[in-house]
């Protein structure tokens, strides 16, 4: 069973397009994290949120606790946004993160 | 600040060999953890620690040992490497287990032949 489901698995976009990546989870959580992983690279935390919405530059993350759903939006996408985006949830009762399998994004110039 | 330093970046082992993956953080974080990343699967928790002297098993602990003698260091030991342990390994740390930002090391690509 997958506690965290992401969609789509793969996404190709033209430069400038608005992108949405979705994350649904089935466990009670204390916080949800969006992570970015460049090819061959390490993992960087983009957002941590437990309610509402956060914005960093062209990136926006939202979460709906009642629906157990989060979205990551990228406005005016750029080729440097090409990466794998991973949704992770921090368990509400335990000391463990549950990870989605990631969304591989390719932005074409 | 170096953040989370993980070494080595690449390693090839023969079946049955042992090795230690090093992980160090300089942020005085309580929580440290090790994950493996395999194609088509999300990161899976191997072991974690909520503070010096305290460790616990995650989802896939078999074949791995950890210790936490200091706040800064959290090494992962492969006792007798097997081809099934071929994977990319990530160390992570955060101030607490919950509701705090996680910082990841650069990863170790391990191949067991």
Tab-separated table of C-alpha atoms in Angstrom:
chain	number	residue	atom	x	y	z
A	1	UNK	CA	0.000	0.000	0.000
A	2	UNK	CA	1.206	3.531	-0.736
A	3	UNK	CA	0.601	6.095	1.936
A	4	UNK	CA	1.500	8.861	-0.497
A	5	UNK	CA	0.433	9.007	-4.133
A	6	UNK	CA	1.709	11.557	-6.617
A	7	UNK	CA	0.468	12.455	-10.064
A	8	UNK	CA	1.499	12.654	-12.749
A	9	UNK	CA	4.548	10.374	-12.675
A	10	UNK	CA	6.089	12.145	-15.643
A	11	UNK	CA	5.431	15.598	-17.020
A	12	UNK	CA	6.836	17.436	-20.023
A	13	UNK	CA	6.099	21.126	-20.441
A	14	UNK	CA	7.097	23.981	-22.691
A	15	UNK	CA	9.036	26.821	-21.136
A	16	UNK	CA	6.628	29.367	-19.679
A	17	UNK	CA	3.810	26.928	-18.958
A	18	UNK	CA	2.003	26.725	-15.616
A	19	UNK	CA	2.650	23.358	-13.984
A	20	UNK	CA	0.728	21.496	-11.295
A	21	UNK	CA	1.877	18.391	-9.444
A	22	UNK	CA	-0.542	16.645	-7.114
A	23	UNK	CA	-0.057	14.679	-3.919
A	24	UNK	CA	-2.642	12.655	-2.005
A	25	UNK	CA	-1.968	10.906	1.271
A	26	UNK	CA	-3.828	8.440	3.429
A	27	UNK	CA	-2.204	8.835	6.842
A	28	UNK	CA	-2.686	11.407	9.552
A	29	UNK	CA	0.116	13.909	9.251
A	30	UNK	CA	1.846	16.644	11.181
A	31	UNK	CA	3.334	18.301	8.088
A	32	UNK	CA	3.762	17.814	4.365
A	33	UNK	CA	7.020	18.457	2.549
A	34	UNK	CA	7.798	19.139	-1.093
A	35	UNK	CA	11.311	18.155	-2.139
A	36	UNK	CA	13.292	18.687	-5.331
A	37	UNK	CA	15.881	16.286	-6.726
A	38	UNK	CA	17.961	17.222	-9.752
A	39	UNK	CA	19.387	14.399	-11.907
A	40	UNK	CA	22.325	12.802	-10.138
A	41	UNK	CA	21.963	15.330	-7.371
A	42	UNK	CA	20.937	15.577	-3.807
A	43	UNK	CA	17.533	16.390	-2.398
A	44	UNK	CA	16.513	19.894	-1.417
A	45	UNK	CA	13.534	20.876	0.686
A	46	UNK	CA	11.243	23.347	-1.088
A	47	UNK	CA	8.340	23.652	1.326
A	48	UNK	CA	7.063	22.393	4.616
A	49	UNK	CA	3.410	23.118	5.291
A	50	UNK	CA	0.657	21.947	7.577
A	51	UNK	CA	-2.130	24.235	6.362
A	52	UNK	CA	-3.026	26.758	3.702
A	53	UNK	CA	-0.539	27.952	1.141
A	54	UNK	CA	3.104	28.966	0.832
A	55	UNK	CA	4.941	30.791	-1.957
A	56	UNK	CA	8.631	31.016	-2.807
A	57	UNK	CA	9.314	32.895	-6.005
A	58	UNK	CA	7.614	31.016	-8.853
A	59	UNK	CA	6.713	28.051	-6.652
A	60	UNK	CA	3.430	27.768	-4.765
A	61	UNK	CA	2.379	24.918	-2.499
A	62	UNK	CA	-1.102	24.374	-1.142
A	63	UNK	CA	-2.583	21.810	1.197
A	64	UNK	CA	-6.147	20.778	2.020
A	65	UNK	CA	-6.061	18.848	5.279
A	66	UNK	CA	-9.698	17.722	5.065
A	67	UNK	CA	-9.203	16.250	1.588
A	68	UNK	CA	-5.669	14.974	2.386
A	69	UNK	CA	-4.342	16.593	-0.759
A	70	UNK	CA	-1.555	18.975	-1.682
A	71	UNK	CA	-0.499	20.625	-4.918
A	72	UNK	CA	2.778	22.135	-6.060
A	73	UNK	CA	2.476	24.795	-8.736
A	74	UNK	CA	5.257	26.263	-10.845
A	75	UNK	CA	4.445	29.465	-12.665
A	76	UNK	CA	6.349	30.514	-15.805
A	77	UNK	CA	8.284	27.242	-15.889
A	78	UNK	CA	11.933	27.270	-16.962
A	79	UNK	CA	14.290	24.495	-18.123
A	80	UNK	CA	16.170	24.783	-14.825
A	81	UNK	CA	12.977	23.587	-13.105
A	82	UNK	CA	13.555	20.175	-14.697
A	83	UNK	CA	13.898	17.793	-11.775
A	84	UNK	CA	12.062	15.158	-9.800
A	85	UNK	CA	9.600	16.608	-7.302
A	86	UNK	CA	8.856	14.468	-4.272
A	87	UNK	CA	6.005	14.774	-1.815
A	88	UNK	CA	6.650	13.530	1.714
A	89	UNK	CA	4.433	13.502	4.767
A	90	UNK	CA	5.527	13.459	8.376
A	91	UNK	CA	3.525	10.917	10.320
A	92	UNK	CA	1.230	12.378	12.911
A	93	UNK	CA	2.002	9.803	15.576
A	94	UNK	CA	5.387	8.424	14.634
A	95	UNK	CA	8.881	9.556	13.792
A	96	UNK	CA	8.709	8.599	10.152
A	97	UNK	CA	8.299	10.260	6.795
A	98	UNK	CA	6.328	8.623	4.010
A	99	UNK	CA	7.463	9.497	0.502
A	100	UNK	CA	5.748	9.565	-2.856
A	101	UNK	CA	7.570	8.039	-5.821
A	102	UNK	CA	8.155	11.448	-7.338
A	103	UNK	CA	7.103	13.383	-10.426
A	104	UNK	CA	9.738	13.727	-13.113
A	105	UNK	CA	9.401	17.148	-14.751
A	106	UNK	CA	11.091	18.136	-17.989
A	107	UNK	CA	10.740	21.707	-19.200
A	108	UNK	CA	11.627	22.165	-22.865
A	109	UNK	CA	13.014	25.512	-24.051
B	1	UNK	CA	27.745	25.790	7.710
B	2	UNK	CA	28.272	22.573	5.798
B	3	UNK	CA	24.732	21.262	6.410
B	4	UNK	CA	24.586	17.493	5.977
B	5	UNK	CA	27.806	15.910	4.739
B	6	UNK	CA	27.515	12.400	3.384
B	7	UNK	CA	30.407	10.282	2.130
B	8	UNK	CA	31.333	8.571	-0.098
B	9	UNK	CA	29.418	9.729	-3.178
B	10	UNK	CA	30.022	6.486	-5.068
B	11	UNK	CA	31.031	3.007	-3.920
B	12	UNK	CA	31.334	-0.431	-5.482
B	13	UNK	CA	31.416	-3.431	-3.152
B	14	UNK	CA	31.771	-7.125	-3.656
B	15	UNK	CA	29.148	-9.410	-2.146
B	16	UNK	CA	29.987	-10.104	1.466
B	17	UNK	CA	32.131	-7.020	2.024
B	18	UNK	CA	31.281	-4.564	4.751
B	19	UNK	CA	31.445	-0.796	4.711
B	20	UNK	CA	30.286	2.310	6.543
B	21	UNK	CA	28.491	5.264	4.994
B	22	UNK	CA	29.287	8.415	6.887
B	23	UNK	CA	26.810	11.168	7.714
B	24	UNK	CA	27.543	14.312	9.687
B	25	UNK	CA	25.537	17.474	10.338
B	26	UNK	CA	26.606	20.723	11.944
B	27	UNK	CA	23.176	22.167	12.692
B	28	UNK	CA	22.694	20.576	16.131
B	29	UNK	CA	19.735	18.587	14.830
B	30	UNK	CA	18.159	15.984	17.068
B	31	UNK	CA	16.651	13.837	14.335
B	32	UNK	CA	18.773	11.977	11.781
B	33	UNK	CA	17.742	9.248	9.409
B	34	UNK	CA	18.910	7.026	6.585
B	35	UNK	CA	16.887	6.231	3.464
B	36	UNK	CA	17.384	4.158	0.379
B	37	UNK	CA	16.017	5.187	-2.997
B	38	UNK	CA	15.233	2.538	-5.588
B	39	UNK	CA	13.765	2.992	-9.076
B	40	UNK	CA	9.975	3.239	-9.068
B	41	UNK	CA	9.783	3.436	-5.291
B	42	UNK	CA	9.696	6.290	-2.852
B	43	UNK	CA	12.474	6.769	-0.366
B	44	UNK	CA	12.290	4.110	2.309
B	45	UNK	CA	13.433	4.582	5.868
B	46	UNK	CA	16.224	2.265	7.031
B	47	UNK	CA	17.035	3.550	10.524
B	48	UNK	CA	16.539	6.768	12.418
B	49	UNK	CA	17.693	8.472	15.595
B	50	UNK	CA	15.960	11.067	17.761
B	51	UNK	CA	19.112	11.955	19.660
B	52	UNK	CA	22.555	10.799	20.751
B	53	UNK	CA	22.413	7.261	22.087
B	54	UNK	CA	18.942	6.581	20.660
B	55	UNK	CA	18.306	4.683	17.435
B	56	UNK	CA	15.368	2.787	16.015
B	57	UNK	CA	14.479	0.725	12.990
B	58	UNK	CA	12.570	1.986	10.025
B	59	UNK	CA	10.802	0.173	7.230
B	60	UNK	CA	13.780	-1.741	5.770
B	61	UNK	CA	16.430	-2.231	8.491
B	62	UNK	CA	17.683	-5.740	7.676
B	63	UNK	CA	21.352	-5.875	6.751
B	64	UNK	CA	22.118	-2.443	8.196
B	65	UNK	CA	23.353	-1.182	11.547
B	66	UNK	CA	23.535	2.340	12.933
B	67	UNK	CA	24.838	4.095	16.016
B	68	UNK	CA	24.564	7.653	17.321
B	69	UNK	CA	27.388	8.321	19.732
B	70	UNK	CA	27.319	12.078	19.094
B	71	UNK	CA	24.673	14.551	17.980
B	72	UNK	CA	26.645	15.282	14.806
B	73	UNK	CA	27.339	11.821	13.401
B	74	UNK	CA	25.072	9.006	12.278
B	75	UNK	CA	26.987	6.326	10.334
B	76	UNK	CA	25.257	3.506	8.481
B	77	UNK	CA	27.015	0.144	8.401
B	78	UNK	CA	26.459	-2.585	5.852
B	79	UNK	CA	27.490	-5.767	7.606
B	80	UNK	CA	27.740	-8.159	4.648
B	81	UNK	CA	26.806	-6.482	1.387
B	82	UNK	CA	24.315	-8.169	-0.921
B	83	UNK	CA	23.280	-7.258	-4.485
B	84	UNK	CA	19.828	-6.339	-3.118
B	85	UNK	CA	21.504	-3.462	-1.304
B	86	UNK	CA	22.455	-1.814	-4.578
B	87	UNK	CA	20.710	1.530	-4.245
B	88	UNK	CA	21.144	5.237	-3.670
B	89	UNK	CA	21.358	6.096	0.019
B	90	UNK	CA	20.445	9.422	1.580
B	91	UNK	CA	21.094	10.710	5.041
B	92	UNK	CA	18.785	13.412	6.381
B	93	UNK	CA	18.556	15.527	9.490
B	94	UNK	CA	16.030	17.889	11.039
B	95	UNK	CA	15.752	19.794	14.288
B	96	UNK	CA	12.955	17.530	15.454
B	97	UNK	CA	11.210	14.497	14.010
B	98	UNK	CA	8.086	16.457	13.104
B	99	UNK	CA	7.113	19.837	11.733
B	100	UNK	CA	10.633	20.936	10.927
B	101	UNK	CA	12.464	21.265	7.638
B	102	UNK	CA	14.527	18.267	6.577
B	103	UNK	CA	18.035	18.620	5.164
B	104	UNK	CA	19.475	15.881	2.979
B	105	UNK	CA	22.970	14.780	2.130
B	106	UNK	CA	24.121	14.501	-1.475
B	107	UNK	CA	23.518	10.766	-1.609
B	108	UNK	CA	25.707	7.689	-2.010
B	109	UNK	CA	25.327	5.528	-5.091
B	110	UNK	CA	26.219	2.009	-3.955
B	111	UNK	CA	26.661	-0.936	-6.284
B	112	UNK	CA	27.119	-4.440	-4.909
B	113	UNK	CA	28.484	-6.941	-7.420
